């Protein structure tokens, strides 16, 4: 990537960050306005103060219950995910152990094969020498 492209990419990134910041500020302002309007509407509604306080009390209870239900659901889901991840971890751990045990067995077998192959080569060389000697004795006779 050329230097000019890098500079242009940085500028574009900076512009996007500024736009995002402005959007967040505008969204926060809208949310604050909606909240102020809702509070003002409740307080200035043609209900008596007692009814308005009762409505606020009920709305806050409903909000607390909703948050509690969501938290309970999230906790249960987190527990399920954790259990699943633990199970996957243990399965992976078992597979790795099996692999390492198999690799160790193969390595040991290979070492044993190397020793046995050397013995076989020596025995074959001795047999070749013995055959050669026997062949020479046969020629002499």
Short mmCIF file of N, CA, C and O in Angstrom, two decimals:
data_model
loop_
_atom_site.label_atom_id
_atom_site.label_comp_id
_atom_site.label_asym_id
_atom_site.label_seq_id
_atom_site.Cartn_x
_atom_site.Cartn_y
_atom_site.Cartn_z
N UNK A 1 0.86 -1.17 0.00
CA UNK A 1 0.00 0.00 0.00
C UNK A 1 0.90 1.22 0.00
O UNK A 1 1.82 1.33 0.79
N UNK A 2 0.59 2.14 -0.87
CA UNK A 2 1.43 3.33 -0.98
C UNK A 2 1.15 4.30 0.17
O UNK A 2 0.13 4.21 0.85
N UNK A 3 2.06 5.23 0.34
CA UNK A 3 1.96 6.19 1.43
C UNK A 3 0.72 7.06 1.28
O UNK A 3 0.01 7.32 2.26
N UNK A 4 0.42 7.48 0.05
CA UNK A 4 -0.76 8.34 -0.15
C UNK A 4 -2.05 7.60 0.18
O UNK A 4 -2.99 8.18 0.73
N UNK A 5 -2.10 6.31 -0.14
CA UNK A 5 -3.29 5.52 0.19
C UNK A 5 -3.44 5.36 1.69
O UNK A 5 -4.54 5.39 2.23
N UNK A 6 -2.31 5.18 2.38
CA UNK A 6 -2.36 5.07 3.84
C UNK A 6 -2.86 6.36 4.47
O UNK A 6 -3.67 6.35 5.39
N UNK A 7 -2.37 7.47 3.97
CA UNK A 7 -2.80 8.78 4.49
C UNK A 7 -4.28 8.98 4.23
O UNK A 7 -5.02 9.42 5.12
N UNK A 8 -4.72 8.65 3.03
CA UNK A 8 -6.14 8.80 2.69
C UNK A 8 -6.99 7.88 3.56
O UNK A 8 -8.07 8.28 4.03
N UNK A 9 -6.54 6.67 3.82
CA UNK A 9 -7.29 5.74 4.67
C UNK A 9 -7.40 6.29 6.09
O UNK A 9 -8.47 6.20 6.72
N UNK A 10 -6.32 6.88 6.59
CA UNK A 10 -6.35 7.49 7.93
C UNK A 10 -7.36 8.63 7.99
O UNK A 10 -8.10 8.78 8.96
N UNK A 11 -7.38 9.46 6.95
CA UNK A 11 -8.33 10.58 6.90
C UNK A 11 -9.76 10.07 6.90
O UNK A 11 -10.62 10.59 7.61
N UNK A 12 -10.02 9.05 6.09
CA UNK A 12 -11.36 8.48 6.02
C UNK A 12 -11.77 7.90 7.37
O UNK A 12 -12.91 8.04 7.81
N UNK A 13 -10.83 7.25 8.03
CA UNK A 13 -11.09 6.67 9.35
C UNK A 13 -11.43 7.77 10.36
O UNK A 13 -12.34 7.64 11.16
N UNK A 14 -10.70 8.87 10.29
CA UNK A 14 -10.93 10.00 11.18
C UNK A 14 -12.31 10.61 10.92
O UNK A 14 -13.05 10.93 11.86
N UNK A 15 -12.69 10.74 9.65
CA UNK A 15 -14.01 11.29 9.29
C UNK A 15 -15.11 10.37 9.80
O UNK A 15 -16.11 10.85 10.37
N UNK A 16 -14.93 9.06 9.64
CA UNK A 16 -15.93 8.10 10.14
C UNK A 16 -16.06 8.20 11.65
O UNK A 16 -17.16 8.14 12.19
N UNK A 17 -14.94 8.34 12.34
CA UNK A 17 -14.98 8.44 13.80
C UNK A 17 -15.73 9.70 14.23
O UNK A 17 -16.52 9.67 15.18
N UNK A 18 -15.50 10.81 13.53
CA UNK A 18 -16.21 12.06 13.87
C UNK A 18 -17.71 11.92 13.61
O UNK A 18 -18.53 12.36 14.42
N UNK A 19 -18.09 11.29 12.50
CA UNK A 19 -19.51 11.08 12.19
C UNK A 19 -20.16 10.19 13.24
O UNK A 19 -21.29 10.45 13.67
N UNK A 20 -19.45 9.15 13.65
CA UNK A 20 -19.97 8.25 14.67
C UNK A 20 -20.17 8.98 15.99
O UNK A 20 -21.19 8.81 16.67
N UNK A 21 -19.22 9.83 16.34
CA UNK A 21 -19.32 10.61 17.57
C UNK A 21 -20.52 11.54 17.53
O UNK A 21 -21.28 11.65 18.50
N UNK A 22 -20.72 12.21 16.37
CA UNK A 22 -21.87 13.10 16.22
C UNK A 22 -23.17 12.32 16.30
O UNK A 22 -24.15 12.78 16.92
N UNK A 23 -23.21 11.14 15.70
CA UNK A 23 -24.42 10.32 15.73
C UNK A 23 -24.74 9.88 17.16
O UNK A 23 -25.90 9.89 17.58
N UNK A 24 -23.70 9.51 17.91
CA UNK A 24 -23.91 9.10 19.31
C UNK A 24 -24.45 10.27 20.13
O UNK A 24 -25.34 10.11 20.95
N UNK A 25 -23.88 11.46 19.90
CA UNK A 25 -24.33 12.65 20.63
C UNK A 25 -25.78 12.95 20.29
O UNK A 25 -26.59 13.25 21.19
N UNK A 26 -26.12 12.85 19.02
CA UNK A 26 -27.51 13.12 18.60
C UNK A 26 -28.45 12.08 19.20
O UNK A 26 -29.55 12.43 19.69
N UNK A 27 -28.05 10.82 19.21
CA UNK A 27 -28.89 9.76 19.77
C UNK A 27 -29.09 9.98 21.27
O UNK A 27 -30.20 9.80 21.80
N UNK A 28 -28.03 10.38 21.96
CA UNK A 28 -28.14 10.65 23.40
C UNK A 28 -29.09 11.82 23.64
O UNK A 28 -29.91 11.80 24.58
N UNK A 29 -29.01 12.84 22.80
CA UNK A 29 -29.91 14.00 22.93
C UNK A 29 -31.36 13.61 22.70
O UNK A 29 -32.26 14.03 23.43
N UNK A 30 -31.59 12.79 21.69
CA UNK A 30 -32.95 12.32 21.41
C UNK A 30 -33.48 11.50 22.58
O UNK A 30 -34.63 11.68 23.01
N UNK A 31 -32.63 10.59 23.12
CA UNK A 31 -33.06 9.76 24.24
C UNK A 31 -33.38 10.62 25.46
O UNK A 31 -34.39 10.39 26.15
N UNK A 32 -32.54 11.62 25.72
CA UNK A 32 -32.79 12.52 26.85
C UNK A 32 -34.09 13.29 26.64
O UNK A 32 -34.89 13.47 27.58
N UNK A 33 -34.34 13.72 25.41
CA UNK A 33 -35.57 14.45 25.11
C UNK A 33 -36.80 13.58 25.29
O UNK A 33 -37.82 14.02 25.83
N UNK A 34 -36.71 12.35 24.83
CA UNK A 34 -37.84 11.42 24.98
C UNK A 34 -38.10 11.17 26.46
O UNK A 34 -39.26 11.17 26.91
N UNK A 35 -37.03 10.95 27.23
CA UNK A 35 -37.20 10.70 28.66
C UNK A 35 -37.81 11.91 29.35
O UNK A 35 -38.73 11.78 30.18
N UNK A 36 -37.31 13.11 29.01
CA UNK A 36 -37.86 14.33 29.62
C UNK A 36 -39.32 14.51 29.24
O UNK A 36 -40.16 14.90 30.07
N UNK A 37 -39.65 14.21 27.99
CA UNK A 37 -41.04 14.32 27.55
C UNK A 37 -41.94 13.34 28.27
O UNK A 37 -43.07 13.68 28.66
N UNK A 38 -41.45 12.13 28.47
CA UNK A 38 -42.25 11.13 29.16
C UNK A 38 -42.48 11.53 30.61
O UNK A 38 -43.60 11.45 31.13
N UNK A 39 -41.42 11.97 31.26
CA UNK A 39 -41.56 12.41 32.66
C UNK A 39 -42.50 13.61 32.74
O UNK A 39 -43.39 13.67 33.60
N UNK A 40 -42.31 14.57 31.84
CA UNK A 40 -43.18 15.76 31.84
C UNK A 40 -44.63 15.39 31.57
O UNK A 40 -45.55 15.93 32.20
N UNK A 41 -44.82 14.48 30.63
CA UNK A 41 -46.18 14.03 30.33
C UNK A 41 -46.84 13.37 31.51
O UNK A 41 -48.04 13.58 31.79
N UNK A 42 -46.08 12.57 32.21
CA UNK A 42 -46.65 11.89 33.39
C UNK A 42 -46.98 12.90 34.48
O UNK A 42 -48.06 12.88 35.09
N UNK A 43 -46.04 13.80 34.72
CA UNK A 43 -46.24 14.77 35.81
C UNK A 43 -47.31 15.81 35.48
O UNK A 43 -47.99 16.32 36.38
N UNK A 44 -47.48 16.12 34.23
CA UNK A 44 -48.46 17.14 33.85
C UNK A 44 -49.77 16.55 33.35
O UNK A 44 -50.65 17.28 32.90
N UNK A 45 -49.91 15.24 33.45
CA UNK A 45 -51.15 14.59 33.01
C UNK A 45 -52.30 15.02 33.92
O UNK A 45 -52.10 15.41 35.08
N UNK A 46 -53.51 14.93 33.40
CA UNK A 46 -54.67 15.37 34.18
C UNK A 46 -55.09 14.39 35.28
O UNK A 46 -56.23 14.38 35.70
N UNK A 47 -54.16 13.56 35.74
CA UNK A 47 -54.46 12.66 36.85
C UNK A 47 -54.08 13.33 38.15
O UNK A 47 -53.28 14.25 38.18
N UNK A 48 -54.61 12.77 39.20
CA UNK A 48 -54.24 13.31 40.52
C UNK A 48 -52.81 12.86 40.84
O UNK A 48 -52.29 11.93 40.25
N UNK A 49 -52.21 13.51 41.79
CA UNK A 49 -50.84 13.17 42.19
C UNK A 49 -50.74 11.75 42.71
O UNK A 49 -49.77 11.05 42.45
N UNK A 50 -51.78 11.32 43.42
CA UNK A 50 -51.79 9.97 43.97
C UNK A 50 -51.81 8.94 42.85
O UNK A 50 -51.05 7.96 42.89
N UNK A 51 -52.62 9.17 41.82
CA UNK A 51 -52.69 8.24 40.69
C UNK A 51 -51.38 8.23 39.91
O UNK A 51 -50.89 7.18 39.48
N UNK A 52 -50.79 9.41 39.73
CA UNK A 52 -49.52 9.51 39.00
C UNK A 52 -48.42 8.78 39.75
O UNK A 52 -47.63 8.04 39.15
N UNK A 53 -48.34 8.96 41.05
CA UNK A 53 -47.34 8.26 41.85
C UNK A 53 -47.56 6.75 41.79
O UNK A 53 -46.60 5.97 41.72
N UNK A 54 -48.80 6.34 41.79
CA UNK A 54 -49.12 4.91 41.69
C UNK A 54 -48.67 4.36 40.33
O UNK A 54 -48.09 3.27 40.26
N UNK A 55 -48.90 5.13 39.26
CA UNK A 55 -48.47 4.73 37.92
C UNK A 55 -46.94 4.61 37.86
O UNK A 55 -46.39 3.66 37.28
N UNK A 56 -46.25 5.58 38.44
CA UNK A 56 -44.77 5.56 38.46
C UNK A 56 -44.28 4.35 39.24
O UNK A 56 -43.35 3.65 38.83
N UNK A 57 -44.92 4.08 40.37
CA UNK A 57 -44.55 2.95 41.22
C UNK A 57 -44.74 1.63 40.45
O UNK A 57 -43.86 0.77 40.46
N UNK A 58 -45.88 1.50 39.77
CA UNK A 58 -46.14 0.27 39.01
C UNK A 58 -45.16 0.11 37.84
O UNK A 58 -44.66 -0.99 37.58
N UNK A 59 -44.88 1.21 37.15
CA UNK A 59 -43.94 1.16 36.03
C UNK A 59 -42.54 0.77 36.51
O UNK A 59 -41.84 -0.02 35.85
N UNK A 60 -42.12 1.31 37.65
CA UNK A 60 -40.79 0.97 38.16
C UNK A 60 -40.73 -0.50 38.60
O UNK A 60 -39.73 -1.17 38.38
N UNK A 61 -41.82 -1.01 39.19
CA UNK A 61 -41.86 -2.43 39.56
C UNK A 61 -41.76 -3.32 38.33
O UNK A 61 -41.06 -4.33 38.33
N UNK A 62 -42.49 -2.93 37.28
CA UNK A 62 -42.45 -3.70 36.04
C UNK A 62 -41.04 -3.68 35.44
O UNK A 62 -40.55 -4.69 34.94
N UNK A 63 -40.39 -2.53 35.50
CA UNK A 63 -39.03 -2.42 34.98
C UNK A 63 -38.06 -3.31 35.77
O UNK A 63 -37.22 -4.01 35.20
N UNK A 64 -38.20 -3.28 37.10
CA UNK A 64 -37.35 -4.11 37.96
C UNK A 64 -37.59 -5.58 37.66
O UNK A 64 -36.64 -6.38 37.56
N UNK A 65 -38.86 -5.98 37.52
CA UNK A 65 -39.17 -7.38 37.22
C UNK A 65 -38.61 -7.80 35.87
O UNK A 65 -38.06 -8.90 35.72
N UNK A 66 -38.73 -6.92 34.88
CA UNK A 66 -38.21 -7.23 33.55
C UNK A 66 -36.70 -7.41 33.58
O UNK A 66 -36.16 -8.36 32.99
N UNK A 67 -36.02 -6.51 34.27
CA UNK A 67 -34.56 -6.61 34.38
C UNK A 67 -34.17 -7.88 35.12
O UNK A 67 -33.23 -8.59 34.74
N UNK A 68 -34.91 -8.21 36.18
CA UNK A 68 -34.63 -9.42 36.95
C UNK A 68 -34.82 -10.67 36.10
O UNK A 68 -33.99 -11.59 36.13
N UNK A 69 -35.90 -10.70 35.32
CA UNK A 69 -36.14 -11.84 34.44
C UNK A 69 -35.04 -11.98 33.40
O UNK A 69 -34.56 -13.09 33.13
N UNK A 70 -34.64 -10.86 32.82
CA UNK A 70 -33.57 -10.88 31.81
C UNK A 70 -32.26 -11.36 32.44
O UNK A 70 -31.53 -12.14 31.85
N UNK A 71 -31.97 -10.89 33.66
CA UNK A 71 -30.73 -11.29 34.34
C UNK A 71 -30.75 -12.79 34.64
O UNK A 71 -29.74 -13.48 34.46
N UNK A 72 -31.90 -13.30 35.09
CA UNK A 72 -32.01 -14.72 35.38
C UNK A 72 -31.81 -15.54 34.11
O UNK A 72 -31.10 -16.56 34.12
N UNK A 73 -32.44 -15.09 33.02
CA UNK A 73 -32.27 -15.79 31.74
C UNK A 73 -30.83 -15.76 31.27
O UNK A 73 -30.30 -16.77 30.78
N UNK A 74 -30.19 -14.61 31.41
CA UNK A 74 -28.80 -14.48 30.98
C UNK A 74 -27.89 -15.37 31.82
O UNK A 74 -26.96 -16.00 31.31
N UNK A 75 -28.18 -15.44 33.13
CA UNK A 75 -27.37 -16.28 34.02
C UNK A 75 -27.52 -17.76 33.64
O UNK A 75 -26.53 -18.49 33.59
N UNK A 76 -28.74 -18.18 33.34
CA UNK A 76 -28.98 -19.56 32.95
C UNK A 76 -28.27 -19.87 31.63
O UNK A 76 -27.64 -20.93 31.48
N UNK A 77 -28.37 -18.96 30.69
CA UNK A 77 -27.73 -19.16 29.39
C UNK A 77 -26.22 -19.21 29.55
O UNK A 77 -25.55 -20.03 28.93
N UNK A 78 -25.67 -18.33 30.40
CA UNK A 78 -24.23 -18.33 30.64
C UNK A 78 -23.79 -19.65 31.26
O UNK A 78 -22.74 -20.20 30.91
N UNK A 79 -24.61 -20.18 32.17
CA UNK A 79 -24.30 -21.47 32.78
C UNK A 79 -24.29 -22.58 31.75
O UNK A 79 -23.42 -23.46 31.77
N UNK A 80 -25.27 -22.56 30.85
CA UNK A 80 -25.33 -23.56 29.79
C UNK A 80 -24.12 -23.48 28.88
O UNK A 80 -23.52 -24.50 28.52
N UNK A 81 -23.77 -22.26 28.49
CA UNK A 81 -22.61 -22.06 27.62
C UNK A 81 -21.34 -22.52 28.33
O UNK A 81 -20.49 -23.19 27.73
N UNK A 82 -21.21 -22.19 29.60
CA UNK A 82 -20.03 -22.59 30.36
C UNK A 82 -19.94 -24.11 30.44
O UNK A 82 -18.86 -24.69 30.24
N UNK A 83 -21.06 -24.77 30.71
CA UNK A 83 -21.06 -26.23 30.77
C UNK A 83 -20.66 -26.83 29.44
O UNK A 83 -19.87 -27.77 29.38
N UNK A 84 -21.20 -26.28 28.36
CA UNK A 84 -20.88 -26.77 27.02
C UNK A 84 -19.39 -26.59 26.73
O UNK A 84 -18.74 -27.51 26.20
N UNK A 85 -18.84 -25.43 27.09
CA UNK A 85 -17.43 -25.17 26.83
C UNK A 85 -16.54 -26.08 27.68
O UNK A 85 -15.50 -26.55 27.21
N UNK A 86 -16.94 -26.34 28.92
CA UNK A 86 -16.17 -27.26 29.77
C UNK A 86 -16.16 -28.66 29.16
O UNK A 86 -15.13 -29.33 29.14
N UNK A 87 -17.33 -29.08 28.66
CA UNK A 87 -17.43 -30.40 28.04
C UNK A 87 -16.53 -30.49 26.80
O UNK A 87 -15.79 -31.46 26.62
N UNK A 88 -16.57 -29.45 25.98
CA UNK A 88 -15.72 -29.43 24.78
C UNK A 88 -14.24 -29.43 25.17
O UNK A 88 -13.43 -30.11 24.55
N UNK A 89 -13.90 -28.68 26.22
CA UNK A 89 -12.51 -28.64 26.69
C UNK A 89 -12.06 -30.02 27.14
O UNK A 89 -10.97 -30.48 26.79
N UNK A 90 -12.91 -30.69 27.94
CA UNK A 90 -12.55 -32.02 28.44
C UNK A 90 -12.43 -33.02 27.30
O UNK A 90 -11.55 -33.88 27.32
N UNK A 91 -13.32 -32.92 26.29
CA UNK A 91 -13.22 -33.80 25.12
C UNK A 91 -11.90 -33.57 24.39
O UNK A 91 -11.22 -34.51 24.00
N UNK A 92 -11.56 -32.29 24.20
CA UNK A 92 -10.31 -31.96 23.51
C UNK A 92 -9.11 -32.47 24.31
O UNK A 92 -8.14 -33.01 23.75
N UNK A 93 -9.18 -32.31 25.61
CA UNK A 93 -8.10 -32.76 26.48
C UNK A 93 -7.92 -34.28 26.36
O UNK A 93 -6.79 -34.78 26.25
N UNK A 94 -9.04 -35.02 26.33
CA UNK A 94 -8.98 -36.47 26.20
C UNK A 94 -8.40 -36.87 24.84
O UNK A 94 -7.58 -37.79 24.76
N UNK A 95 -8.80 -36.17 23.79
CA UNK A 95 -8.28 -36.49 22.46
C UNK A 95 -6.78 -36.22 22.39
O UNK A 95 -6.04 -37.00 21.79
N UNK A 96 -6.34 -35.14 22.99
CA UNK A 96 -4.91 -34.82 22.99
C UNK A 96 -4.14 -35.90 23.75
O UNK A 96 -3.08 -36.34 23.32
N UNK A 97 -4.69 -36.33 24.88
CA UNK A 97 -4.04 -37.38 25.68
C UNK A 97 -3.95 -38.67 24.86
O UNK A 97 -2.90 -39.32 24.84
N UNK A 98 -5.04 -39.03 24.18
CA UNK A 98 -5.03 -40.24 23.35
C UNK A 98 -3.97 -40.12 22.25
O UNK A 98 -3.23 -41.07 21.98
N UNK A 99 -3.91 -38.94 21.63
CA UNK A 99 -2.93 -38.72 20.57
C UNK A 99 -1.51 -38.87 21.10
O UNK A 99 -0.67 -39.53 20.49
N UNK A 100 -1.23 -38.24 22.26
CA UNK A 100 0.12 -38.30 22.83
C UNK A 100 0.48 -39.73 23.22
O UNK A 100 1.62 -40.17 23.02
N UNK A 101 -0.50 -40.48 23.79
CA UNK A 101 -0.24 -41.88 24.15
C UNK A 101 0.06 -42.71 22.90
O UNK A 101 0.98 -43.52 22.90
N UNK A 102 -0.73 -42.49 21.85
CA UNK A 102 -0.52 -43.23 20.61
C UNK A 102 0.84 -42.88 20.00
O UNK A 102 1.56 -43.75 19.51
N UNK A 103 1.18 -41.59 20.04
CA UNK A 103 2.47 -41.15 19.48
C UNK A 103 3.61 -41.78 20.27
O UNK A 103 4.60 -42.24 19.69
N UNK A 104 3.46 -41.84 21.59
CA UNK A 104 4.51 -42.43 22.43
C UNK A 104 4.66 -43.92 22.09
O UNK A 104 5.78 -44.42 21.96
N UNK A 105 3.53 -44.61 21.91
CA UNK A 105 3.58 -46.03 21.57
C UNK A 105 4.24 -46.24 20.21
O UNK A 105 5.06 -47.16 20.04
N UNK A 106 3.92 -45.38 19.25
CA UNK A 106 4.52 -45.49 17.92
C UNK A 106 6.02 -45.21 18.00
O UNK A 106 6.83 -45.92 17.39
N UNK A 107 6.41 -44.19 18.77
CA UNK A 107 7.83 -43.88 18.92
C UNK A 107 8.59 -45.04 19.54
O UNK A 107 9.68 -45.39 19.09
N UNK A 108 7.99 -45.64 20.58
CA UNK A 108 8.63 -46.78 21.23
C UNK A 108 8.74 -47.95 20.26
O UNK A 108 9.77 -48.63 20.20
N UNK A 109 7.69 -48.18 19.47
CA UNK A 109 7.72 -49.27 18.50
C UNK A 109 8.78 -49.00 17.44
O UNK A 109 9.49 -49.93 17.01
N UNK A 110 8.89 -47.74 17.02
CA UNK A 110 9.91 -47.40 16.02
C UNK A 110 11.31 -47.62 16.56
O UNK A 110 12.19 -48.11 15.85
N UNK A 111 11.53 -47.25 17.82
CA UNK A 111 12.85 -47.47 18.43
C UNK A 111 13.15 -48.96 18.49
O UNK A 111 14.27 -49.39 18.20
N UNK A 112 12.15 -49.76 18.85
CA UNK A 112 12.32 -51.20 18.91
C UNK A 112 12.59 -51.76 17.52
O UNK A 112 13.42 -52.64 17.35
N UNK A 113 11.90 -51.21 16.52
CA UNK A 113 12.11 -51.65 15.14
C UNK A 113 13.53 -51.33 14.69
O UNK A 113 14.15 -52.12 13.98
N UNK A 114 14.05 -50.19 15.07
CA UNK A 114 15.41 -49.81 14.69
C UNK A 114 16.41 -50.80 15.27
O UNK A 114 17.35 -51.22 14.59
N UNK A 115 16.21 -51.18 16.54
CA UNK A 115 17.11 -52.14 17.17
C UNK A 115 16.98 -53.48 16.48
O UNK A 115 17.97 -54.12 16.15
N UNK A 116 15.78 -53.93 16.23
CA UNK A 116 15.56 -55.21 15.59
C UNK A 116 16.10 -55.22 14.17
O UNK A 116 16.66 -56.21 13.72
N UNK A 117 15.96 -54.13 13.44
CA UNK A 117 16.45 -54.08 12.06
C UNK A 117 17.97 -54.18 12.04
O UNK A 117 18.54 -54.83 11.16
N UNK A 118 18.64 -53.58 13.01
CA UNK A 118 20.10 -53.67 13.08
C UNK A 118 20.52 -55.12 13.34
O UNK A 118 21.46 -55.63 12.73
N UNK A 119 19.79 -55.79 14.23
CA UNK A 119 20.09 -57.19 14.52
C UNK A 119 19.86 -58.06 13.29
O UNK A 119 20.64 -58.97 12.99
N UNK A 120 18.78 -57.75 12.55
CA UNK A 120 18.48 -58.53 11.34
C UNK A 120 19.57 -58.32 10.29
O UNK A 120 20.02 -59.27 9.65
N UNK A 121 20.03 -57.08 10.12
CA UNK A 121 21.08 -56.78 9.15
C UNK A 121 22.37 -57.53 9.52
O UNK A 121 23.03 -58.14 8.67
N UNK A 122 22.72 -57.53 10.81
CA UNK A 122 23.91 -58.24 11.25
C UNK A 122 23.79 -59.74 10.99
O UNK A 122 24.71 -60.39 10.51
N UNK A 123 22.59 -60.26 11.28
CA UNK A 123 22.38 -61.69 11.07
C UNK A 123 22.46 -62.04 9.59
O UNK A 123 23.04 -63.07 9.20
N UNK A 124 21.90 -61.17 8.75
CA UNK A 124 21.96 -61.41 7.30
C UNK A 124 23.39 -61.33 6.78
O UNK A 124 23.81 -62.14 5.92
N UNK A 125 24.17 -60.39 7.31
CA UNK A 125 25.57 -60.28 6.90
C UNK A 125 26.35 -61.53 7.30
O UNK A 125 27.14 -62.07 6.53
N UNK A 126 26.10 -62.01 8.54
CA UNK A 126 26.76 -63.23 9.00
C UNK A 126 26.35 -64.42 8.14
O UNK A 126 27.17 -65.27 7.78
N UNK A 127 25.04 -64.46 7.78
CA UNK A 127 24.56 -65.56 6.95
C UNK A 127 25.18 -65.48 5.57
O UNK A 127 25.56 -66.52 4.97
N UNK A 128 25.36 -64.26 5.04
CA UNK A 128 25.97 -64.11 3.72
C UNK A 128 27.42 -64.58 3.75
O UNK A 128 27.90 -65.26 2.82
N UNK A 129 28.13 -64.23 4.82
CA UNK A 129 29.53 -64.66 4.97
C UNK A 129 29.58 -66.18 5.07
O UNK A 129 30.42 -66.84 4.43
N UNK A 130 28.68 -66.74 5.85
CA UNK A 130 28.66 -68.19 6.02
C UNK A 130 28.34 -68.88 4.69
O UNK A 130 28.95 -69.91 4.35
N UNK A 131 27.41 -68.34 3.93
CA UNK A 131 27.07 -68.92 2.62
C UNK A 131 28.25 -68.83 1.67
O UNK A 131 28.52 -69.75 0.89
N UNK A 132 28.93 -67.69 1.72
CA UNK A 132 30.09 -67.49 0.85
C UNK A 132 31.18 -68.51 1.19
O UNK A 132 31.78 -69.13 0.31
N UNK A 133 31.41 -68.71 2.49
CA UNK A 133 32.42 -69.69 2.93
C UNK A 133 32.00 -71.08 2.50
O UNK A 133 32.82 -71.88 2.04
N UNK A 134 30.72 -71.36 2.69
CA UNK A 134 30.23 -72.69 2.30
C UNK A 134 30.36 -72.89 0.80
O UNK A 134 30.69 -73.98 0.32
N UNK A 135 30.11 -71.84 0.05
CA UNK A 135 30.20 -71.92 -1.41
C UNK A 135 31.64 -72.17 -1.81
O UNK A 135 31.91 -72.96 -2.73
N UNK A 136 32.57 -71.51 -1.14
CA UNK A 136 33.98 -71.72 -1.46
C UNK A 136 34.43 -73.13 -1.10
O UNK A 136 35.18 -73.75 -1.82
N UNK A 137 33.92 -73.65 0.01
CA UNK A 137 34.25 -75.04 0.41
C UNK A 137 33.70 -76.01 -0.60
O UNK A 137 34.32 -77.02 -0.89
N UNK A 138 32.54 -75.74 -1.14
CA UNK A 138 31.93 -76.61 -2.13
C UNK A 138 32.75 -76.61 -3.42
O UNK A 138 32.91 -77.65 -4.06
N UNK A 139 33.30 -75.44 -3.74
CA UNK A 139 34.12 -75.34 -4.95
C UNK A 139 35.41 -76.14 -4.79
O UNK A 139 35.93 -76.71 -5.74
N UNK A 140 35.96 -76.15 -3.58
CA UNK A 140 37.21 -76.85 -3.32
C UNK A 140 37.01 -78.35 -3.36
O UNK A 140 37.89 -79.11 -3.69
N UNK A 141 35.87 -78.81 -3.02
CA UNK A 141 35.61 -80.25 -2.96
C UNK A 141 35.32 -80.79 -4.29
O UNK A 141 35.39 -80.74 -5.34
#
